Coordinates of C-alpha atoms and ligand atoms in Angstrom, one line a residue:
X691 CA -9.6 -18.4 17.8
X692 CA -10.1 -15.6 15.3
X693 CA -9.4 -12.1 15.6
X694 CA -12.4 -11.2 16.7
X695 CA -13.6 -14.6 18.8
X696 CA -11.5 -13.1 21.7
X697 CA -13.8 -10.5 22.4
X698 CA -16.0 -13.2 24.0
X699 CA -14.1 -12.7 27.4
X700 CA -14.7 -8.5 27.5
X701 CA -18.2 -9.5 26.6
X702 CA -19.1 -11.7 29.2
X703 CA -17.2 -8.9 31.7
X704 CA -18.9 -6.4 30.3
X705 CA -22.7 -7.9 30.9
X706 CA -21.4 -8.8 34.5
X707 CA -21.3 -5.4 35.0
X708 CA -24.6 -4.5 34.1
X709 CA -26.1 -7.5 36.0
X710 CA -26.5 -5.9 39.1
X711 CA -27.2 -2.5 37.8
X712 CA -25.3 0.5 36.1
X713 CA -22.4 -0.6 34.6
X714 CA -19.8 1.4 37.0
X715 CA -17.1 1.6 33.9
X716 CA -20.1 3.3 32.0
X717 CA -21.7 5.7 34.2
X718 CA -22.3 9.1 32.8
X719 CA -22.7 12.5 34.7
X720 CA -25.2 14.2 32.8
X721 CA -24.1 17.7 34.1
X722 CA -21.0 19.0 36.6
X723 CA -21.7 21.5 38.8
X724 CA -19.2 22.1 40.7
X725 CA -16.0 20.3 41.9
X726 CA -18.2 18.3 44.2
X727 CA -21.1 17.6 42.6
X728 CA -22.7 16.1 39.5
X729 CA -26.2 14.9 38.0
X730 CA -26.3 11.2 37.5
X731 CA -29.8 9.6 36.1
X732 CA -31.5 12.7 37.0
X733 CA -29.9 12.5 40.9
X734 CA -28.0 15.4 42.5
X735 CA -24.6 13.4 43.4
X736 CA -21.8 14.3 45.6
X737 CA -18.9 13.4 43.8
X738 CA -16.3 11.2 45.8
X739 CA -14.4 9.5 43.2
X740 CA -12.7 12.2 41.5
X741 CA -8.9 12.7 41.9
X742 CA -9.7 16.3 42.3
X743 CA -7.9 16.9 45.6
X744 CA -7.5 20.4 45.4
X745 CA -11.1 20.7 44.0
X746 CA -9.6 23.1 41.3
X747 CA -11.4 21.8 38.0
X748 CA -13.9 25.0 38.7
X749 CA -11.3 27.8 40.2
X750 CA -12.1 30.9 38.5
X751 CA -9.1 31.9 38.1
X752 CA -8.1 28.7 36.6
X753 CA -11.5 28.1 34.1
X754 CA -10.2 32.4 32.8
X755 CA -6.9 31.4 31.8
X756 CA -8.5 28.3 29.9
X757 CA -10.2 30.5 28.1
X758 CA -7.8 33.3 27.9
X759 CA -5.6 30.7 26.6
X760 CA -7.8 29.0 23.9
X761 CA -8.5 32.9 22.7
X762 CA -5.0 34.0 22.1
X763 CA -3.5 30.6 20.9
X764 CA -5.9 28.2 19.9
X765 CA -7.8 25.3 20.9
X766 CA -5.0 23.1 20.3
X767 CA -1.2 23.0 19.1
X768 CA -2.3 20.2 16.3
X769 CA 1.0 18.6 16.3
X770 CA 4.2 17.3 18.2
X771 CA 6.8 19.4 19.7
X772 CA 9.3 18.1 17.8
X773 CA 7.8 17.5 14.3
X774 CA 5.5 21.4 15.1
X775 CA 7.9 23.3 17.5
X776 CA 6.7 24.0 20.7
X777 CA 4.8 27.2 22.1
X778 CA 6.4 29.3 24.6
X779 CA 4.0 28.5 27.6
X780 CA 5.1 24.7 27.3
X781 CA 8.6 25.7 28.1
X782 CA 7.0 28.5 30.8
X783 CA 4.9 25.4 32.2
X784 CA 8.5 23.3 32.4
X785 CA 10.5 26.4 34.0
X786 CA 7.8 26.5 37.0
X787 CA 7.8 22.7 37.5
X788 CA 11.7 22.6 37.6
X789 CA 12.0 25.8 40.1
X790 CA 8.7 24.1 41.9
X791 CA 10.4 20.4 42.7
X792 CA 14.1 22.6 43.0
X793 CA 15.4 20.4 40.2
X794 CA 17.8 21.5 37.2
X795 CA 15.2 19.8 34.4
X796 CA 11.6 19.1 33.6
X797 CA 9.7 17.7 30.9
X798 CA 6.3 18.0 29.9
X799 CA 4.0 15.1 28.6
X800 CA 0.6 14.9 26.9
X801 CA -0.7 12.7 29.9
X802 CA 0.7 11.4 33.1
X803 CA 0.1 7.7 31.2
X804 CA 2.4 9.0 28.3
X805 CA 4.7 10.6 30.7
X806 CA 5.6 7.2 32.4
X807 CA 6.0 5.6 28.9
X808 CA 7.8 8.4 27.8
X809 CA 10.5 8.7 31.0
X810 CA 10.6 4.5 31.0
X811 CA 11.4 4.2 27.5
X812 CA 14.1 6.6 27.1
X813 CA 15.7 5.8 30.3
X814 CA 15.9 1.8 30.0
X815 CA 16.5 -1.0 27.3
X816 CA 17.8 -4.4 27.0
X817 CA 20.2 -5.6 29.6
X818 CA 18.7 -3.2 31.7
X819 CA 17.0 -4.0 35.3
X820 CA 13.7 -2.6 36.6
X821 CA 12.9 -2.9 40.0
X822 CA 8.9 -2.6 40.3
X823 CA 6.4 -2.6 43.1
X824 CA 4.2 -5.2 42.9
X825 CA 1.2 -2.9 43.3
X826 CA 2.5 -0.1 40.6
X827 CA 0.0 1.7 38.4
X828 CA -0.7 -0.1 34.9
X829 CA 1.3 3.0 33.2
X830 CA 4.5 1.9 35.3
X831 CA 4.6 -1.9 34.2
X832 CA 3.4 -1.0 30.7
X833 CA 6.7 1.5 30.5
X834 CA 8.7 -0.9 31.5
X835 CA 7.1 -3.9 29.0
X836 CA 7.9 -1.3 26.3
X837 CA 11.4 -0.2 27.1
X838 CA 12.6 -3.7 27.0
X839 CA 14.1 -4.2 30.3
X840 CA 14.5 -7.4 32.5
X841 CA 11.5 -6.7 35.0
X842 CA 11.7 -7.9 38.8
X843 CA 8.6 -7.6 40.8
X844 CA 9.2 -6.7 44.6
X845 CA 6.8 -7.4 47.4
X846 CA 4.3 -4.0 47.3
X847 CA 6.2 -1.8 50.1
X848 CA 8.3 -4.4 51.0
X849 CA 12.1 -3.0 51.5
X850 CA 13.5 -6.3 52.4
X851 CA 11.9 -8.0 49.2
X852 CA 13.6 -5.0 47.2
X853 CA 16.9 -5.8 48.8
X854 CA 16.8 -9.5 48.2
X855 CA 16.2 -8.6 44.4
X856 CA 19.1 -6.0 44.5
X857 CA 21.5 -8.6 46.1
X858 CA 20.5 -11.1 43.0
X859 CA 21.0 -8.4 40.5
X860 CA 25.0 -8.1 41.8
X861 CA 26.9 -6.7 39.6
X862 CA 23.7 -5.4 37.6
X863 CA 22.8 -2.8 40.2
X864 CA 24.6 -0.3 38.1
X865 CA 22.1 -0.7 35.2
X866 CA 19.3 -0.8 37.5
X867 CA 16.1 1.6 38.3
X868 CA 14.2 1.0 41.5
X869 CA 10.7 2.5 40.1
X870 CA 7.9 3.0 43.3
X871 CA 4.7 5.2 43.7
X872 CA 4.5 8.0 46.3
X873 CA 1.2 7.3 47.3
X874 CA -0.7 4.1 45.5
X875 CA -3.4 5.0 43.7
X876 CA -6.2 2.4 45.2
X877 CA -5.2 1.7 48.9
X878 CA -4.0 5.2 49.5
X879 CA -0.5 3.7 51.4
X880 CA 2.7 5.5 51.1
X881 CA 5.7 3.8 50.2
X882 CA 9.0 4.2 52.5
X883 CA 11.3 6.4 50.5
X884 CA 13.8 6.8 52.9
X885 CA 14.8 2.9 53.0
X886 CA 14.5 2.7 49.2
X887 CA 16.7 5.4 49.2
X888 CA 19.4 3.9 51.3
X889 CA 18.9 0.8 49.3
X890 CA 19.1 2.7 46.0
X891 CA 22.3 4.2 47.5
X892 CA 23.8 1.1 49.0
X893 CA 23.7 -0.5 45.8
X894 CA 24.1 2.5 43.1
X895 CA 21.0 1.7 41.3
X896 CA 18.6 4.8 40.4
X897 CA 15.6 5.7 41.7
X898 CA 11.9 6.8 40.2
X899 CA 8.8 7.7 42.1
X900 CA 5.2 8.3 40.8
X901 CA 4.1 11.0 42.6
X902 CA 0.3 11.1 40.8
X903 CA -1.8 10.8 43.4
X904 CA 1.1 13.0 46.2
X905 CA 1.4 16.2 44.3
X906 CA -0.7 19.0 46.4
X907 CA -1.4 16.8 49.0
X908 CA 2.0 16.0 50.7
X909 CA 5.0 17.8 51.4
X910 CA 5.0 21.5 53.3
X911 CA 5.0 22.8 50.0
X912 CA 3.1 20.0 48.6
X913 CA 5.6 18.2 45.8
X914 CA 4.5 14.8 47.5
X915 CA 5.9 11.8 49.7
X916 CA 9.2 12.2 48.6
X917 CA 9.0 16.0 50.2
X918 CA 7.8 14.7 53.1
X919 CA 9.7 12.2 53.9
X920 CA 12.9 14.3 53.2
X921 CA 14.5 12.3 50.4
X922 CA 13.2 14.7 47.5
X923 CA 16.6 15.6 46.1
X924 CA 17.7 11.7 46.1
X925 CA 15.3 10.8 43.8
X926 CA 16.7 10.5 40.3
X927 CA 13.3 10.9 38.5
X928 CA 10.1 12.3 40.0
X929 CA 6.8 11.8 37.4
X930 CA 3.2 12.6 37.9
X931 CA 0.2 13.7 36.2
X932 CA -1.8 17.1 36.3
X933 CA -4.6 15.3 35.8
X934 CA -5.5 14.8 39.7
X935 CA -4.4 17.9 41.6
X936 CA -3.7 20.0 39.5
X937 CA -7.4 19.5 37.5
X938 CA -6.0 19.3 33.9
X939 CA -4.7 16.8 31.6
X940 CA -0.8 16.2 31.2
X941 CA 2.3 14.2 33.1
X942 CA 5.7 15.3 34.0
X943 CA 8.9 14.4 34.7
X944 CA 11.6 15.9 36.6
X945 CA 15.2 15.6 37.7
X946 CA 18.1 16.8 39.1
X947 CA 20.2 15.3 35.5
X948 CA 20.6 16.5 32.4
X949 CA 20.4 13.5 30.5
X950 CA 16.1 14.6 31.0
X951 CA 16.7 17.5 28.4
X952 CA 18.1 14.7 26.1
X953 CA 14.6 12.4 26.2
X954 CA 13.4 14.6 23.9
X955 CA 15.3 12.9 21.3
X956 CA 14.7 9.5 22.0
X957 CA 11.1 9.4 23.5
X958 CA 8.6 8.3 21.2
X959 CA 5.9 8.8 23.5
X960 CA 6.9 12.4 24.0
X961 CA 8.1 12.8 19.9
X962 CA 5.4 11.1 18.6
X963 CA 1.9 12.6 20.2
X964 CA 0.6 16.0 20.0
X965 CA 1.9 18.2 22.2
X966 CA -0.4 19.3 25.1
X967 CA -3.3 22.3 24.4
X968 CA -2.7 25.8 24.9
X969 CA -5.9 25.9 27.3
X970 CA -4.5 22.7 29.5
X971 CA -1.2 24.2 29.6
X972 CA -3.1 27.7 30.8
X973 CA -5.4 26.0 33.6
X974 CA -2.3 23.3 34.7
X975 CA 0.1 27.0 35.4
X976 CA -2.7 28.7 37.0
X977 CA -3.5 25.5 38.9
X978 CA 0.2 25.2 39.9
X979 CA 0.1 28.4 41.0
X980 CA -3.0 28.0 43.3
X981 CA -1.3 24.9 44.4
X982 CA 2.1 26.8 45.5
X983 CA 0.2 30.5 47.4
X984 CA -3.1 28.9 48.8
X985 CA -1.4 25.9 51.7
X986 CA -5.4 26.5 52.8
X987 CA -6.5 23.8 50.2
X988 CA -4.0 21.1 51.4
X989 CA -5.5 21.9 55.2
X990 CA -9.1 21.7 53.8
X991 CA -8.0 18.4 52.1
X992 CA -6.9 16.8 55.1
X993 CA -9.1 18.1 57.5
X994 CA -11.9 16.1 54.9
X995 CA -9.8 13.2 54.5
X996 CA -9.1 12.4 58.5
X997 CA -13.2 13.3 58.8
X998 CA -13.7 10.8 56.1
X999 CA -11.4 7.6 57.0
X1000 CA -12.4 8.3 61.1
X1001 CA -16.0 8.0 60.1
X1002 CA -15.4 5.2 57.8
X1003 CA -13.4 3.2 60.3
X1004 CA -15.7 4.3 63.1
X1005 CA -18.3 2.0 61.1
X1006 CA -16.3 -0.8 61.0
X1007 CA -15.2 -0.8 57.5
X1008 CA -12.1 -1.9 56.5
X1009 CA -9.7 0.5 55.0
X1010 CA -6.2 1.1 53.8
X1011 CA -3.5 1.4 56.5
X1012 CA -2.8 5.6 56.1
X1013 CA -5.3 7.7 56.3
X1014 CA -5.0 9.4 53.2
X1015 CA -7.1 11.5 50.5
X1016 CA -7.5 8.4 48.5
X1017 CA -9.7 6.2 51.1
X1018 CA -10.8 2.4 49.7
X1019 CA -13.1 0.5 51.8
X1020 CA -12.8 -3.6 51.4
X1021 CA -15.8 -5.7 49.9
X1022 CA -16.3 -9.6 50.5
X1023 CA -16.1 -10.2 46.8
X1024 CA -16.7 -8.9 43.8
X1025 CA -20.8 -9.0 43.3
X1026 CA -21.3 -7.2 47.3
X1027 CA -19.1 -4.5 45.8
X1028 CA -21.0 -4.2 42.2
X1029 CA -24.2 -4.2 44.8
X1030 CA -22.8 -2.0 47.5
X1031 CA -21.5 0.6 44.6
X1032 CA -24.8 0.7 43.0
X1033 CA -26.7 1.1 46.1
X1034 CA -24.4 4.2 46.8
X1035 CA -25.1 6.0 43.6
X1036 CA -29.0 5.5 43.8
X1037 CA -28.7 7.5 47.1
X1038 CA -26.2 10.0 45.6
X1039 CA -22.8 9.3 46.2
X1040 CA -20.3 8.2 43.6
X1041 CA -17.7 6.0 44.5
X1042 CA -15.0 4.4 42.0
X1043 CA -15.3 0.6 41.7
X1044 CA -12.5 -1.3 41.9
X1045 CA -12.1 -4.7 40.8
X1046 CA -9.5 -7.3 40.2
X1047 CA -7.7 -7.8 38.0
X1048 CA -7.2 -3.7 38.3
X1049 CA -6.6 -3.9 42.4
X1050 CA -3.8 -5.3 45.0
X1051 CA -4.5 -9.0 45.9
X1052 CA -7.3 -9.5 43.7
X1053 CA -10.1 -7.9 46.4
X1054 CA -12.3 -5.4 45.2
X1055 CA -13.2 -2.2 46.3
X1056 CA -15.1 0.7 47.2
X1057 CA -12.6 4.1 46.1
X1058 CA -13.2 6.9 47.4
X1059 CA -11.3 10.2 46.8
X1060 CA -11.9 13.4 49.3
X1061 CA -11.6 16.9 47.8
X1062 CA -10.8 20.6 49.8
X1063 CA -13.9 21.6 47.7
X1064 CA -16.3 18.8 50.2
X1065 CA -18.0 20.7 53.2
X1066 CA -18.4 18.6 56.1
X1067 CA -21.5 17.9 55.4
X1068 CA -20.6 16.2 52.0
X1069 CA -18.5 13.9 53.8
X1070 CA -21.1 13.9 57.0
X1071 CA -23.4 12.3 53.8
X1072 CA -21.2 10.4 52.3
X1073 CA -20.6 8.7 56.0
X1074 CA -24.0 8.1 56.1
X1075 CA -25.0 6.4 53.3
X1076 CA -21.8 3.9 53.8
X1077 CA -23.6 3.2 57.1
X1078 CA -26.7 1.8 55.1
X1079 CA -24.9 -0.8 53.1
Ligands
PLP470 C1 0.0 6.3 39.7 C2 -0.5 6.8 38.4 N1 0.4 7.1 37.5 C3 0.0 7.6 36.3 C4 -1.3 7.7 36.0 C5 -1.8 8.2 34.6 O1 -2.2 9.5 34.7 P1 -3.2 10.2 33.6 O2 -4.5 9.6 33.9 O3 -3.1 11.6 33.9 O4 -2.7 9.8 32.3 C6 -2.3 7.4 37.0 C7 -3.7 7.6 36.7 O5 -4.6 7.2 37.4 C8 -1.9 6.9 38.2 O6 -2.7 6.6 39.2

């Protein structure tokens, strides 16, 4: 096969996607207008597929210091940190994540993707162990590929598949970093941080949660799963994105060791990329900010999500097992979702598709993500069209 014969396979995808409609991977919002809603084909659309939790991509406060930001330094830093130095708001950004997750050390990354490459390829190489849920996020696995690392699935949420690997790894455990999600991206489920911590414990291995899709939405102060289920100063390295909550573009890492302040040196995702822009790092502070003095977004989250999965359910749809912001309803199969997804945008509510080989057990799915910005009678809508299909 030649170089470019093996595009035959993302071809034929590609038109499989189109067969049944719009191509979901290509859909375009011809305007924004607000957190919540968009202009697809022409159609006023209630966006429900966003990430955008705290429905701060449109916060005043947050689009001024964008702007403010981009005014006084620039629409971009046009270079690494460490190659182009860093500007003082980066280091600003990093002071408030450290004193926001109570840790000694943070790290800021171009993107949440970069920041688990970045964390997973300083922290492990050969003769190393990783630990990995089966249903981790492609950023977690690729990390991991990269840093070299003997990888060991474990069953998805599965403590006693995590201790049967630990138990083979004997005398290996040392060398070994248990890495888990807070919250999975597609089902919404919540992994059980305080057995993997005992585990983690029990067998001196390390610890590393993704808290992407947790950060503003769990925890009383809303650092994620690990907050709220009590364990947040076990974990060795916490990472997320502020692409989600916080309605920027940009990861993290944190953690309560120093050897963090050291990946600068060694992280070639981190050394080796442009360093984030002056008007992301403005809107991710303010955003942070928000996130930290207004716990009325978190209670507008939920009090959308539990409207959304209880009117879902009510329907007879099945869903994952926590009711969560992040809300996927099962299809029989691949073309009743491409049909089903399609069906929902013609009446005005995007949805993300999800389909193997990008999803838990190969199923596909209808992904919905709930906002604070949705009214009730957003999600009142968005209930009723699923009732149609
Ligand atoms: C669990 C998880 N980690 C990391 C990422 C990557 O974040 P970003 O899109 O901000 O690069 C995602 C993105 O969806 C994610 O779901």
């Amino acid at each position: 096969m030649s170089l470019l014969d093996k595009f035959a396979v993302a071809r034929q995808l590609k038109s499989g996607l189109s067969d049944i409609g719009v191509d979901p991977t290509a859909v375009v919002f011809d305007a924004i207008n607000s957190a919540t809603e968009g202009v697809v084909e022409g159609r006023k659309t209630i966006l429900a597929g966003t990430n955008n939790y705290l429905g701060l991509t449109f916060d005043p406060a947050c689009v001024e210091a964008g702007i403010e930001a981009m005014r006084s330094h620039g629409t971009g830093t046009t270079g690494s940190r460490m190659a182009n130095g860093s500007y003082s708001t980066h280091g600003l950004l990093e002071a408030e994540l450290a004193d926001f997750y109570q840790c000694s050390n943070a790290m800021v990354f171009s993107t949440g993707y970069t920041a688990n490459l970045g964390v997973l390829t300083a922290l492990l190489s050969k003769g190393d162990a990783v630990l990995l849920d089966a249903d981790a996020h492609a950023s977690l696995y690729d990390g991991c590929r990269m840093s070299g690392a003997d990888i060991f699935r474990f069953k998805h949420n599965d403590v006693r598949s995590l201790e049967r690997r630990l138990d083979r790894l004997k005398d290996r455990t040392d060398r070994c970093l248990i890495v888990v999600e807070g919250v999975y991206s597609v089902l919404g489920d919540r992994a059980p941080l305080v057995e993997i911590v005992r585990l983690k414990e029990r067998f001196g291995a390390r610890l590393l949660v993704d808290e992407a899709h947790s950060l503003g939405v769990y925890g009383e102060n809303g650092c994620g799963v690990a907050e709220e289920q009590g364990v947040l100063d076990k974990v060795d390295f916490i990472v997320g994105t502020f692409s989600k909550s916080l309605g920027a573009m940009g990861g993290f890492c944190t953690s309560p060791h120093d050897v963090l302040g050291l990946f600068r040196y060694v992280s070639r995702p981190f050394m080796f990329t442009a360093s984030p822009s002056p008007a992301v790092v403005a809107t991710t502070r303010e955003a942070l900010h928000r996130l930290r003095t207004r716990p009325g977004l978190k209670k507008s989250l939920w009090a959308n999500a539990n409207q959304l999965y209880s009117g879902l359910h009510k329907l007879g749809f099945e869903l994952g097992p926590d009711i969560s912001p992040v809300i996927a309803v099962r299809c029989q199969d691949r073309e009743s979702a491409l049909s089903d997804w399609n069906k929902l945008l013609e009446a005005g509510v995007y949805v993300n598709m999800m389909l193997p080989p990008a999803t838990p057990g190969g199923v596909s799915f209808l992904r919905c993500s709930v906002s604070a910005a949705h009214t009730p009678e957003q999600i009142s809508t968005i209930i009723g069209e699923f009732a149609k299909l």
